[in-house]
Amino acid sequence: MTASAQTQSQPRVVLTARGLGKTFGGFAAVSNVNLDVHHARIHALIGPNGAGKTTVFNLLTKFLQPTTGKITLLGTDITHTKPDKVARMGMVRSFQISAVFPHLTVLENVKVALQRPAGLAVQFWLPLSSLDRLNGRAETLIDDLGLTEYRDTRAADLSYGRKRVLEIATTLALDPEVLLLDEPMAGMGQEDVRMVADIIREVARHRAVLMVEHNLSVVADICHHVTVLQRGEIIGEGDYASVSQDHRVRTAYMGTED
Amino acid sequence: MAHGHTNTEARAAHPQASALKTGLLLTLLALLLAAPFFLYPIFLMKLLCFALFAAAFNLLLGYTGLLSFGHAAFFGGAAYFTGHAVKVWGFPPELGILLGMAGAAVLGLVMGLIAIRRQGIYFAMITLALSQMFFFFCVQSSFTHGEDGLQSIPRGHLFGFINLSDTTNMYFFVLAVFLIGMALIWRIVNSPFGMILKSIRENENRAISLGYSVARYKLAAFVMSATLTGMAGGLKALVFQFATLTDVTWQMSGEVILMTLLGGIGTLIGPVFGAGIVVTLQNYLATSDFPVTIITGVVFMACVLLFRRGLVGEFYASRIGRSLGFNPEK
């Protein structure tokens, strides 16, 4: 399915940011960012290094408190909500540097994500075997993402690409409404990039995805909407075709002054 | 359940390892049961108290990744609470220890609430500062008898009829409490809650992004560690029949860190060995002219330089340990 085939009717907005800004000391890392992330769409956040993409992620997920602006998730104002609460409300993020639990196995990594929704996180009096009932769901996720043969491998021993896939698996374990992926394909080989792109396209059928990505061919291929950030400000927006023709965007990327 | 077998399967991947572990544990238990007939029982009881202390401390350092520099407050504090309850209020020993644990839990809750939002060295410094405040409280307070300490605490009768003044009875009581404490720690570590603690230790931000209120889990672990430390402290007050300022000093907080690192953080049995080594060194060097602190200092440096994982941790990670199926976590 191509991007354009899905854009006939405008799906509902699940995440919005209005006038989002963050200053560190006197430095404005992000200013006046407006975003609308839609259900069942893949929204890319692109821009040169240091443009503030990761800061925007940290603001949206509340790992950083915005200096200005307002964030709404699924109709609820989350501007002053704590990051773990935001996760429980249905917006889950990944990190630029792969975030797995290195000394736990692949299966355990996914199960840790499943424990909270299953209400099996605070029981210090139960044996570990009480978590066995999460195995079925965890293994389905592991199988879906092609990690079957690594089920009992420690996450630290996985290749870089597979760590990222595992991270997506643990994120999907929470069945989030909104998925924020910070450079999911950075440092990956061509083979892995295609696999992860397919996975993202698949998961976005039922949820909103906002992703930071440098690989523009991937963005062109799977993203419905693109927002371009430069020096903390939005300089372009739209589908990839129009954005890539934009004069300011081209300047920002190519560095050519006319 | 179609997939219910997987966990046991993973563990059974090294059947000889689990058999070996069971064998080692049973041997250790047999040694502990026979030990009072060969070694000085008071020394053994001291060793068990410190072993439990170190294991309780390791629940926080090894399994949650929090370095507390204030655990003496729970250890020495519980010794005072238990001592006071038994001596002044006439509590039986088992209730005295429970009260000591409850006191340590309250202290742990207060200190935890203040310290838990800081990380790394700041967390350690805040716990140190709070335990020093508690130290000065103990110096000033009347129920601790200041510099004199709480003397001649009666051991009393367990459940009203087992006379603990009898050294053998006392030893087996101490051993039982130690085993209960270790079993509790083992259960906490190997539980759904323990999994979350490990995931926080491994990657705190990821745990947050999965929706876990990390601060609450840390606080719970902190209180549990404090409570179990209180168990060891209350027990020690009954063994030695006194509670003094020594057990609330910052040096005591440092000693337990040394024991835990020496034995191996993140292993259940490591701190027990670490405590054994430190207590033995102290006991046998106490009679010689050589200053103990120099020896323990050298041992500590050697450990940091040569055995990063601690003695038990290095054994697990060694070729022998690996071939036996031990899985080093750190």
Coordinates of C-alpha atoms in Angstrom, one line a residue:
Chain A
M1 CA 0.0 0.0 0.0
T2 CA 1.4 3.4 -0.9
A3 CA 1.3 6.4 1.2
S4 CA -1.1 8.3 -1.1
A5 CA -3.6 5.4 -1.0
Q6 CA -4.3 6.1 2.7
T7 CA -4.7 9.8 2.5
Q8 CA -8.3 9.9 1.1
S9 CA -10.0 10.7 4.4
Q10 CA -8.4 12.7 7.1
P11 CA -8.0 10.4 10.2
R12 CA -8.3 11.7 13.7
V13 CA -5.6 13.7 15.4
V14 CA -4.1 11.8 18.3
L15 CA -1.2 14.1 19.3
T16 CA -0.9 17.8 19.0
A17 CA 1.7 20.4 20.0
R18 CA 1.0 24.1 20.0
G19 CA 3.7 26.7 20.3
L20 CA 6.1 24.2 21.8
G21 CA 9.4 25.7 22.9
K22 CA 12.4 24.9 25.1
T23 CA 15.2 27.1 26.1
F24 CA 18.4 25.9 27.9
G25 CA 19.8 28.9 29.6
G26 CA 19.6 31.6 26.9
F27 CA 19.7 29.1 24.0
A28 CA 16.4 28.3 22.3
A29 CA 16.7 24.7 21.3
V30 CA 13.2 24.5 20.1
S31 CA 10.8 27.3 19.5
N32 CA 7.2 27.6 18.4
V33 CA 6.8 24.1 17.1
N34 CA 3.2 23.1 16.0
L35 CA 2.5 19.4 15.2
D36 CA -0.5 17.3 14.5
V37 CA 0.1 13.6 14.5
H38 CA -2.7 11.5 13.0
H39 CA -3.9 8.0 13.7
A40 CA -2.7 5.4 11.2
R41 CA -0.2 7.7 9.7
I42 CA 3.6 7.8 9.7
H43 CA 4.8 11.3 10.4
A44 CA 8.5 12.0 9.9
L45 CA 10.5 14.7 11.7
I46 CA 13.6 15.5 9.6
G47 CA 16.2 18.1 9.7
P48 CA 20.0 18.6 9.9
N49 CA 22.0 17.5 12.9
G50 CA 21.3 19.8 15.9
A51 CA 17.9 20.9 14.5
G52 CA 16.2 19.9 17.8
K53 CA 14.4 16.7 16.6
T54 CA 15.4 14.7 19.7
T55 CA 14.6 17.6 21.9
V56 CA 11.1 17.7 20.4
F57 CA 10.8 14.0 21.2
N58 CA 11.9 14.6 24.8
L59 CA 9.4 17.4 25.1
L60 CA 6.5 15.4 23.7
T61 CA 7.2 12.4 25.9
K62 CA 7.8 14.7 28.9
F63 CA 11.3 13.6 29.5
L64 CA 11.9 17.3 29.2
Q65 CA 9.5 20.0 30.5
P66 CA 8.7 22.5 27.8
T67 CA 9.3 26.2 28.5
T68 CA 6.4 27.2 26.4
G69 CA 3.5 25.7 24.6
K70 CA 0.9 23.0 25.1
I71 CA 0.8 19.3 24.3
T72 CA -2.4 17.2 23.9
L73 CA -2.5 13.4 23.8
L74 CA -5.7 11.7 22.8
G75 CA -7.7 14.8 23.9
T76 CA -5.9 15.2 27.3
D77 CA -3.6 18.0 28.1
I78 CA -0.3 16.4 29.1
T79 CA 1.8 19.6 29.3
H80 CA 2.5 18.9 33.0
T81 CA 2.2 15.1 33.1
K82 CA 5.1 12.9 34.1
P83 CA 6.8 10.7 31.5
D84 CA 5.8 7.4 32.9
K85 CA 2.2 8.5 33.0
V86 CA 2.4 9.6 29.4
A87 CA 3.6 6.1 28.6
R88 CA 0.7 4.6 30.4
M89 CA -1.7 6.9 28.5
G90 CA -0.6 5.2 25.3
M91 CA 2.4 7.2 23.9
V92 CA 5.6 5.1 23.9
R93 CA 8.9 6.2 22.6
S94 CA 12.2 4.6 21.5
F95 CA 15.6 6.2 22.0
Q96 CA 18.3 7.3 19.6
I97 CA 20.8 5.1 21.3
S98 CA 19.3 1.7 21.4
A99 CA 17.4 1.1 24.6
V100 CA 17.2 -2.5 25.6
F101 CA 17.9 -4.2 28.9
P102 CA 21.3 -5.6 27.9
H103 CA 21.6 -8.4 30.5
L104 CA 18.1 -9.7 30.0
T105 CA 17.2 -12.1 27.3
V106 CA 15.1 -11.1 24.3
L107 CA 12.1 -12.9 25.8
E108 CA 12.6 -11.2 29.2
N109 CA 13.0 -7.8 27.5
V110 CA 9.6 -8.1 25.9
K111 CA 8.1 -9.6 29.1
V112 CA 9.2 -6.6 31.2
A113 CA 7.1 -4.4 28.9
L114 CA 4.1 -6.8 29.2
Q115 CA 4.4 -7.0 33.0
R116 CA 2.8 -3.7 33.8
P117 CA -0.3 -3.9 31.6
A118 CA -0.8 -7.5 32.9
G119 CA -0.6 -6.2 36.5
L120 CA 2.4 -8.3 37.3
A121 CA 5.0 -5.7 38.3
V122 CA 4.8 -5.2 42.0
Q123 CA 4.4 -8.7 43.3
F124 CA 7.6 -9.3 45.2
W125 CA 6.2 -12.4 46.8
L126 CA 5.5 -14.4 43.7
P127 CA 7.9 -16.7 41.9
L128 CA 9.3 -15.8 38.5
S129 CA 7.2 -18.6 37.0
S130 CA 4.2 -16.4 37.6
L131 CA 5.4 -14.5 34.5
D132 CA 5.2 -17.6 32.4
R133 CA 1.7 -16.7 31.3
L134 CA 3.1 -13.7 29.4
N135 CA 5.2 -16.0 27.3
G136 CA 2.6 -16.6 24.7
R137 CA 2.0 -13.0 23.9
A138 CA 5.8 -12.2 24.1
E139 CA 6.6 -15.0 21.8
T140 CA 4.0 -13.9 19.3
L141 CA 5.7 -10.4 19.2
I142 CA 9.1 -12.0 18.9
D143 CA 8.0 -14.2 16.1
D144 CA 6.2 -11.3 14.3
L145 CA 9.4 -9.3 14.3
G146 CA 11.6 -12.2 13.2
L147 CA 13.5 -12.6 16.4
T148 CA 12.4 -16.2 17.0
E149 CA 15.8 -17.8 17.0
Y150 CA 17.2 -15.2 19.4
R151 CA 14.5 -15.7 22.1
D152 CA 17.0 -16.8 24.8
T153 CA 19.9 -14.6 23.6
R154 CA 20.9 -11.8 25.9
A155 CA 20.1 -8.5 24.4
A156 CA 23.7 -7.3 24.7
D157 CA 24.8 -10.1 22.4
L158 CA 22.4 -9.1 19.5
S159 CA 23.6 -7.2 16.4
Y160 CA 22.8 -3.5 16.4
G161 CA 19.9 -3.9 13.9
R162 CA 18.3 -6.6 16.0
K163 CA 18.6 -4.5 19.1
R164 CA 16.5 -1.9 17.4
V165 CA 14.0 -4.5 16.3
L166 CA 13.8 -5.8 19.8
E167 CA 13.2 -2.2 21.0
I168 CA 10.3 -2.0 18.6
A169 CA 9.0 -5.3 19.9
T170 CA 9.1 -4.1 23.5
T171 CA 7.4 -0.9 22.5
L172 CA 4.7 -2.8 20.6
A173 CA 4.1 -5.0 23.6
L174 CA 2.4 -2.0 25.2
D175 CA 0.1 -1.7 22.2
P176 CA 0.5 2.1 22.2
E177 CA -1.8 4.5 20.3
V178 CA 1.1 6.7 19.5
L179 CA 4.6 5.5 18.7
L180 CA 7.6 7.8 18.7
L181 CA 10.7 6.3 17.1
D182 CA 14.0 8.2 17.4
E183 CA 16.1 7.3 14.4
P184 CA 15.0 3.7 14.2
M185 CA 17.3 2.9 11.3
A186 CA 20.4 4.8 12.2
G187 CA 23.5 2.7 11.7
M188 CA 21.7 -0.2 10.1
G189 CA 22.7 -2.2 7.1
Q190 CA 20.5 -2.0 3.9
E191 CA 18.9 -5.3 4.6
D192 CA 17.9 -4.3 8.1
V193 CA 16.6 -1.0 7.0
R194 CA 14.1 -2.7 4.6
M195 CA 13.0 -5.1 7.3
V196 CA 12.4 -2.3 9.9
A197 CA 10.7 -0.1 7.3
D198 CA 8.3 -3.0 6.6
I199 CA 7.7 -3.4 10.3
I200 CA 7.0 0.3 10.8
R201 CA 4.6 0.4 7.9
E202 CA 2.8 -2.6 9.3
V203 CA 2.4 -1.3 12.8
A204 CA 1.2 2.1 11.6
R205 CA -1.9 0.5 10.1
H206 CA -3.5 0.7 13.6
R207 CA -1.6 3.5 15.3
A208 CA 0.1 6.8 14.8
V209 CA 3.9 6.8 14.3
L210 CA 6.1 9.9 14.6
M211 CA 9.7 9.2 13.7
V212 CA 12.9 11.0 13.5
E213 CA 14.8 9.7 10.5
H214 CA 17.9 10.7 8.5
N215 CA 17.4 8.2 5.7
L216 CA 15.4 10.2 3.2
S217 CA 14.7 7.4 0.9
V218 CA 13.0 5.6 3.8
V219 CA 11.1 8.8 4.6
A220 CA 10.0 9.1 1.0
D221 CA 9.0 5.5 0.9
I222 CA 6.9 5.1 4.1
C223 CA 6.0 8.4 5.5
H224 CA 2.7 10.2 4.8
H225 CA 3.7 13.5 6.3
V226 CA 7.0 15.3 6.8
T227 CA 7.9 18.1 9.1
V228 CA 11.3 19.7 8.6
L229 CA 13.1 21.3 11.5
Q230 CA 16.0 23.6 11.4
R231 CA 17.6 25.4 14.4
G232 CA 14.6 24.4 16.5
E233 CA 12.0 25.8 14.1
I234 CA 9.7 24.3 11.5
I235 CA 10.8 25.4 8.1
G236 CA 8.7 23.1 5.9
E237 CA 5.8 20.7 6.1
G238 CA 3.7 18.5 3.8
D239 CA 4.1 15.3 2.0
Y240 CA 7.6 14.3 1.0
A241 CA 7.3 15.3 -2.7
S242 CA 6.3 18.9 -1.9
V243 CA 8.7 19.2 1.1
S244 CA 11.7 18.0 -1.0
Q245 CA 11.0 20.7 -3.6
D246 CA 10.8 23.4 -0.9
H247 CA 13.5 26.1 -1.4
R248 CA 14.2 26.5 2.3
V249 CA 14.4 22.8 2.9
R250 CA 16.8 22.3 0.1
T251 CA 19.0 25.1 1.4
A252 CA 19.0 23.6 4.8
Y253 CA 20.0 20.2 3.6
M254 CA 22.3 21.0 0.8
G255 CA 23.8 24.1 2.5
T256 CA 23.7 26.0 -0.7
E257 CA 23.1 29.7 -0.4
D258 CA 21.7 31.4 -3.5
Chain B
M1 CA -0.8 -23.1 28.6
A2 CA 1.1 -23.7 25.4
H3 CA 4.1 -21.7 26.3
G4 CA 4.2 -22.3 30.0
H5 CA 7.2 -24.4 29.8
T6 CA 9.6 -21.9 28.3
N7 CA 11.0 -20.4 31.5
T8 CA 11.8 -23.7 33.1
E9 CA 13.2 -24.9 29.8
A10 CA 15.7 -22.0 29.7
R11 CA 16.8 -22.7 33.2
A12 CA 17.1 -26.4 32.6
A13 CA 19.5 -25.7 29.7
H14 CA 22.2 -26.3 32.2
P15 CA 20.8 -29.1 34.4
Q16 CA 24.2 -29.7 35.9
A17 CA 24.4 -26.1 37.0
S18 CA 21.1 -26.3 39.0
A19 CA 22.2 -29.6 40.5
L20 CA 25.5 -28.1 41.4
K21 CA 23.9 -25.0 42.9
T22 CA 21.6 -27.2 45.0
G23 CA 24.6 -29.3 46.1
L24 CA 26.6 -26.3 47.0
L25 CA 23.7 -24.8 49.0
L26 CA 23.1 -28.0 50.9
T27 CA 26.9 -28.3 51.7
L28 CA 26.9 -24.7 52.9
L29 CA 23.8 -25.4 55.0
A30 CA 25.4 -28.5 56.5
L31 CA 28.5 -26.5 57.3
L32 CA 26.5 -23.9 59.0
L33 CA 24.6 -26.5 61.0
A34 CA 27.8 -28.2 62.1
A35 CA 29.9 -25.0 62.5
P36 CA 29.1 -24.1 66.2
F37 CA 30.6 -27.4 67.3
F38 CA 34.0 -26.5 65.8
L39 CA 34.2 -22.7 65.8
Y40 CA 33.5 -20.0 68.3
P41 CA 29.7 -19.5 68.1
I42 CA 29.7 -15.8 68.9
F43 CA 32.0 -15.3 65.9
L44 CA 29.8 -17.4 63.7
M45 CA 26.7 -15.4 64.8
K46 CA 28.5 -12.1 64.1
L47 CA 29.4 -13.4 60.7
L48 CA 25.8 -14.4 60.0
C49 CA 24.5 -11.0 61.1
F50 CA 26.9 -9.2 58.8
A51 CA 26.2 -11.6 56.0
L52 CA 22.5 -10.8 56.2
F53 CA 23.4 -7.1 56.4
A54 CA 25.5 -7.3 53.2
A55 CA 22.9 -9.4 51.4
A56 CA 20.2 -6.8 52.3
F57 CA 22.4 -4.0 51.1
N58 CA 23.1 -5.8 47.9
L59 CA 19.4 -5.9 47.2
L60 CA 19.7 -2.2 46.6
L61 CA 23.2 -2.0 45.1
G62 CA 23.3 -5.2 43.1
Y63 CA 19.7 -5.5 41.9
T64 CA 18.5 -1.9 41.8
G65 CA 21.7 -0.1 41.1
L66 CA 21.5 2.3 44.0
L67 CA 24.6 3.0 46.1
S68 CA 23.5 3.9 49.6
F69 CA 26.1 5.3 51.9
G70 CA 23.8 5.4 54.9
H71 CA 22.8 1.8 55.7
A72 CA 24.4 2.0 59.1
A73 CA 21.4 4.0 60.2
F74 CA 19.2 1.0 59.6
F75 CA 21.6 -1.5 61.0
G76 CA 22.5 0.4 64.2
G77 CA 19.1 2.0 64.5
A78 CA 17.4 -1.4 64.5
A79 CA 19.9 -2.6 67.1
Y80 CA 18.8 0.2 69.4
F81 CA 15.1 -0.4 68.7
T82 CA 15.3 -4.1 69.3
G83 CA 17.5 -3.6 72.3
H84 CA 15.2 -1.0 73.8
A85 CA 12.0 -3.1 73.2
V86 CA 13.5 -6.2 74.7
K87 CA 15.2 -4.6 77.7
V88 CA 12.9 -1.8 78.6
W89 CA 9.5 -3.0 77.4
G90 CA 10.2 -6.6 78.0
F91 CA 9.4 -7.8 74.5
P92 CA 10.2 -11.4 73.6
P93 CA 13.2 -11.7 71.2
E94 CA 11.1 -12.5 68.0
L95 CA 8.9 -9.4 68.6
G96 CA 11.9 -7.3 69.4
I97 CA 13.5 -8.1 66.0
L98 CA 10.2 -7.4 64.3
L99 CA 10.0 -4.0 66.0
G100 CA 13.6 -3.3 65.0
M101 CA 12.7 -4.1 61.4
A102 CA 9.6 -1.9 61.6
G103 CA 11.8 1.0 62.9
A104 CA 14.3 0.5 60.2
A105 CA 11.5 0.4 57.6
V106 CA 10.2 3.8 58.8
L107 CA 13.7 5.2 58.8
G108 CA 14.1 3.8 55.3
L109 CA 10.9 5.3 54.1
V110 CA 11.9 8.8 55.4
M111 CA 15.4 8.6 54.0
G112 CA 14.2 7.1 50.8
L113 CA 11.6 9.7 50.2
I114 CA 14.3 12.4 50.4
A115 CA 17.1 10.6 48.6
I116 CA 15.4 8.7 45.8
R117 CA 15.0 11.5 43.3
R118 CA 18.7 12.0 43.1
Q119 CA 21.0 9.7 41.2
G120 CA 24.5 8.3 41.5
I121 CA 26.9 10.2 43.7
Y122 CA 24.2 12.6 44.8
F123 CA 22.1 9.8 46.0
A124 CA 25.0 8.4 48.0
M125 CA 25.8 11.8 49.5
I126 CA 22.3 12.4 50.6
T127 CA 22.0 9.0 52.3
L128 CA 25.3 9.7 54.0
A129 CA 24.1 13.0 55.3
L130 CA 20.8 11.6 56.5
S131 CA 22.6 8.7 58.3
Q132 CA 24.9 11.2 59.9
M133 CA 21.9 13.1 61.1
F134 CA 20.6 9.9 62.6
F135 CA 24.0 9.3 64.2
F136 CA 23.9 12.6 66.0
F137 CA 20.3 11.9 67.0
C138 CA 21.6 8.7 68.6
V139 CA 24.5 10.5 70.4
Q140 CA 22.0 13.0 71.9
S141 CA 19.0 10.8 72.6
S142 CA 18.5 9.4 76.0
F143 CA 17.2 5.9 75.1
T144 CA 20.5 5.0 73.3
H145 CA 22.5 6.0 76.4
G146 CA 24.9 8.0 74.2
E147 CA 28.5 7.0 74.5
D148 CA 27.8 4.2 76.9
G149 CA 25.4 2.4 74.6
L150 CA 22.5 0.1 75.5
Q151 CA 24.1 -2.5 77.7
S152 CA 23.1 -6.0 78.9
I153 CA 20.1 -6.5 76.6
P154 CA 18.5 -9.8 77.7
R155 CA 18.2 -12.5 75.0
G156 CA 15.0 -13.8 76.6
H157 CA 13.0 -16.8 75.6
L158 CA 12.0 -17.5 72.0
F159 CA 8.3 -18.1 71.8
G160 CA 8.3 -18.0 75.6
F161 CA 10.1 -21.3 76.1
I162 CA 13.4 -21.6 74.2
N163 CA 16.1 -20.1 76.4
L164 CA 18.3 -18.1 74.2
S165 CA 20.9 -17.5 76.9
D166 CA 22.0 -21.0 75.9
T167 CA 24.6 -20.3 73.2
T168 CA 23.7 -23.3 71.0
N169 CA 20.0 -22.3 71.1
M170 CA 21.0 -18.8 70.2
Y171 CA 23.1 -19.9 67.3
F172 CA 20.3 -21.9 65.8
F173 CA 17.9 -19.0 66.3
V174 CA 20.4 -16.7 64.5
L175 CA 20.9 -19.2 61.7
A176 CA 17.1 -19.5 61.3
V177 CA 16.6 -15.7 61.1
F178 CA 19.5 -15.5 58.6
L179 CA 18.0 -18.2 56.4
I180 CA 14.6 -16.5 56.6
G181 CA 16.2 -13.2 55.6
M182 CA 18.1 -14.8 52.7
A183 CA 15.0 -16.6 51.5
L184 CA 13.1 -13.3 51.5
I185 CA 15.9 -11.6 49.5
W186 CA 16.0 -14.5 47.1
R187 CA 12.2 -14.3 46.6
I188 CA 12.3 -10.5 46.1
V189 CA 15.1 -10.8 43.5
N190 CA 13.4 -13.7 41.7
S191 CA 9.9 -12.2 41.5
P192 CA 8.0 -10.0 39.0
F193 CA 9.0 -7.0 41.1
G194 CA 12.6 -8.2 41.0
M195 CA 12.4 -8.2 37.2
I196 CA 11.4 -4.6 37.2
L197 CA 14.2 -3.7 39.6
K198 CA 16.7 -5.3 37.3
S199 CA 15.2 -3.5 34.3
I200 CA 15.6 -0.2 36.1
R201 CA 19.2 -1.0 36.9
E202 CA 19.8 -1.9 33.3
N203 CA 18.2 1.1 31.7
E204 CA 16.2 3.6 33.8
N205 CA 14.9 5.7 30.9
R206 CA 13.7 2.7 29.1
A207 CA 11.8 1.6 32.2
I208 CA 10.2 5.0 32.4
S209 CA 9.2 4.9 28.8
L210 CA 7.5 1.6 29.3
G211 CA 5.4 3.3 31.9
Y212 CA 7.0 2.3 35.2
S213 CA 7.1 4.9 38.0
V214 CA 10.7 4.3 38.6
A215 CA 10.9 6.4 41.7
R216 CA 8.2 4.2 43.4
Y217 CA 10.0 1.0 42.6
K218 CA 13.3 2.4 43.9
L219 CA 11.6 3.6 47.1
A220 CA 10.0 0.2 47.6
A221 CA 13.4 -1.5 47.1
F222 CA 15.0 1.0 49.4
V223 CA 12.5 0.3 52.2
M224 CA 12.8 -3.5 51.7
S225 CA 16.6 -3.3 51.9
A226 CA 16.3 -1.1 55.0
T227 CA 13.9 -3.5 56.6
L228 CA 16.1 -6.5 56.0
T229 CA 19.1 -4.6 57.2
G230 CA 17.1 -3.9 60.4
M231 CA 16.6 -7.7 60.7
A232 CA 20.3 -8.1 60.8
G233 CA 20.8 -5.2 63.2
G234 CA 18.2 -6.3 65.7
L235 CA 19.7 -9.8 65.6
K236 CA 23.1 -8.4 66.3
A237 CA 21.9 -6.6 69.3
L238 CA 20.6 -9.8 70.8
V239 CA 23.8 -11.7 69.9
F240 CA 26.1 -9.3 71.6
Q241 CA 23.5 -8.1 74.1
F242 CA 24.4 -4.5 73.5
A243 CA 23.7 -1.7 71.0
T244 CA 26.3 1.0 70.6
L245 CA 27.1 4.0 68.4
T246 CA 29.7 1.9 66.4
D247 CA 26.9 0.4 64.4
V248 CA 25.4 3.8 63.3
T249 CA 28.7 5.4 62.2
W250 CA 29.5 6.1 58.6
Q251 CA 32.4 3.6 58.8
M252 CA 29.8 0.9 59.2
S253 CA 28.1 2.1 56.0
G254 CA 31.4 1.8 54.3
E255 CA 32.2 -1.6 55.7
V256 CA 29.0 -3.1 54.2
I257 CA 29.9 -1.6 50.8
L258 CA 33.3 -3.2 51.1
M259 CA 31.8 -6.6 52.0
T260 CA 29.4 -6.5 49.1
L261 CA 31.9 -5.4 46.5
L262 CA 34.4 -7.9 47.8
G263 CA 32.0 -10.8 47.5
G264 CA 30.4 -9.7 44.2
I265 CA 27.4 -7.4 43.7
G266 CA 24.4 -8.7 41.9
T267 CA 25.0 -12.3 43.1
L268 CA 22.9 -13.6 45.9
I269 CA 25.7 -15.4 47.7
G270 CA 28.6 -13.0 47.0
P271 CA 27.9 -10.5 49.9
V272 CA 27.7 -13.5 52.3
F273 CA 31.2 -14.5 51.3
G274 CA 32.4 -10.9 51.4
A275 CA 31.0 -10.5 54.9
G276 CA 32.7 -13.7 55.9
I277 CA 36.1 -12.5 54.7
V278 CA 35.9 -9.1 56.3
V279 CA 34.6 -10.3 59.6
T280 CA 37.2 -13.1 59.7
L281 CA 40.0 -10.7 58.9
Q282 CA 38.8 -8.3 61.6
N283 CA 38.5 -11.1 64.2
Y284 CA 41.8 -12.7 63.6
L285 CA 43.7 -9.4 63.2
A286 CA 42.1 -7.8 66.2
T287 CA 44.5 -9.7 68.5
S288 CA 47.6 -8.9 66.4
D289 CA 49.3 -5.5 66.6
F290 CA 48.8 -5.0 62.9
P291 CA 46.1 -2.4 62.1
V292 CA 43.1 -4.1 60.7
T293 CA 42.0 -1.1 58.6
I294 CA 45.3 -1.3 56.5
I295 CA 44.7 -4.9 55.7
T296 CA 41.0 -4.4 54.8
G297 CA 42.1 -1.4 52.7
V298 CA 44.7 -3.4 50.8
V299 CA 42.2 -6.2 50.3
F300 CA 39.7 -3.7 49.0
M301 CA 42.2 -2.2 46.5
A302 CA 43.3 -5.6 45.3
C303 CA 39.6 -6.5 44.8
V304 CA 38.9 -3.4 42.8
L305 CA 42.0 -3.9 40.7
L306 CA 41.9 -7.6 40.2
F307 CA 38.3 -8.8 40.7
R308 CA 36.0 -6.3 39.3
R309 CA 33.0 -8.6 39.8
G310 CA 34.0 -9.6 43.3
L311 CA 35.1 -13.1 44.3
V312 CA 31.8 -14.9 43.6
G313 CA 31.2 -12.8 40.5
E314 CA 34.6 -13.6 39.1
F315 CA 34.1 -17.3 39.8
Y316 CA 30.7 -17.2 37.9
A317 CA 32.4 -15.4 35.0
S318 CA 35.5 -17.7 34.9
R319 CA 35.8 -20.5 32.5
I320 CA 35.1 -23.0 35.2
G321 CA 32.0 -21.1 36.3
R322 CA 30.8 -20.7 32.8
S323 CA 31.3 -24.3 32.0
L324 CA 29.2 -25.2 35.0
G325 CA 26.5 -23.0 33.6
F326 CA 26.7 -20.0 36.0
N327 CA 25.5 -16.9 34.3
P328 CA 27.3 -13.7 35.5
E329 CA 24.9 -10.8 35.5
K330 CA 27.4 -8.1 35.7

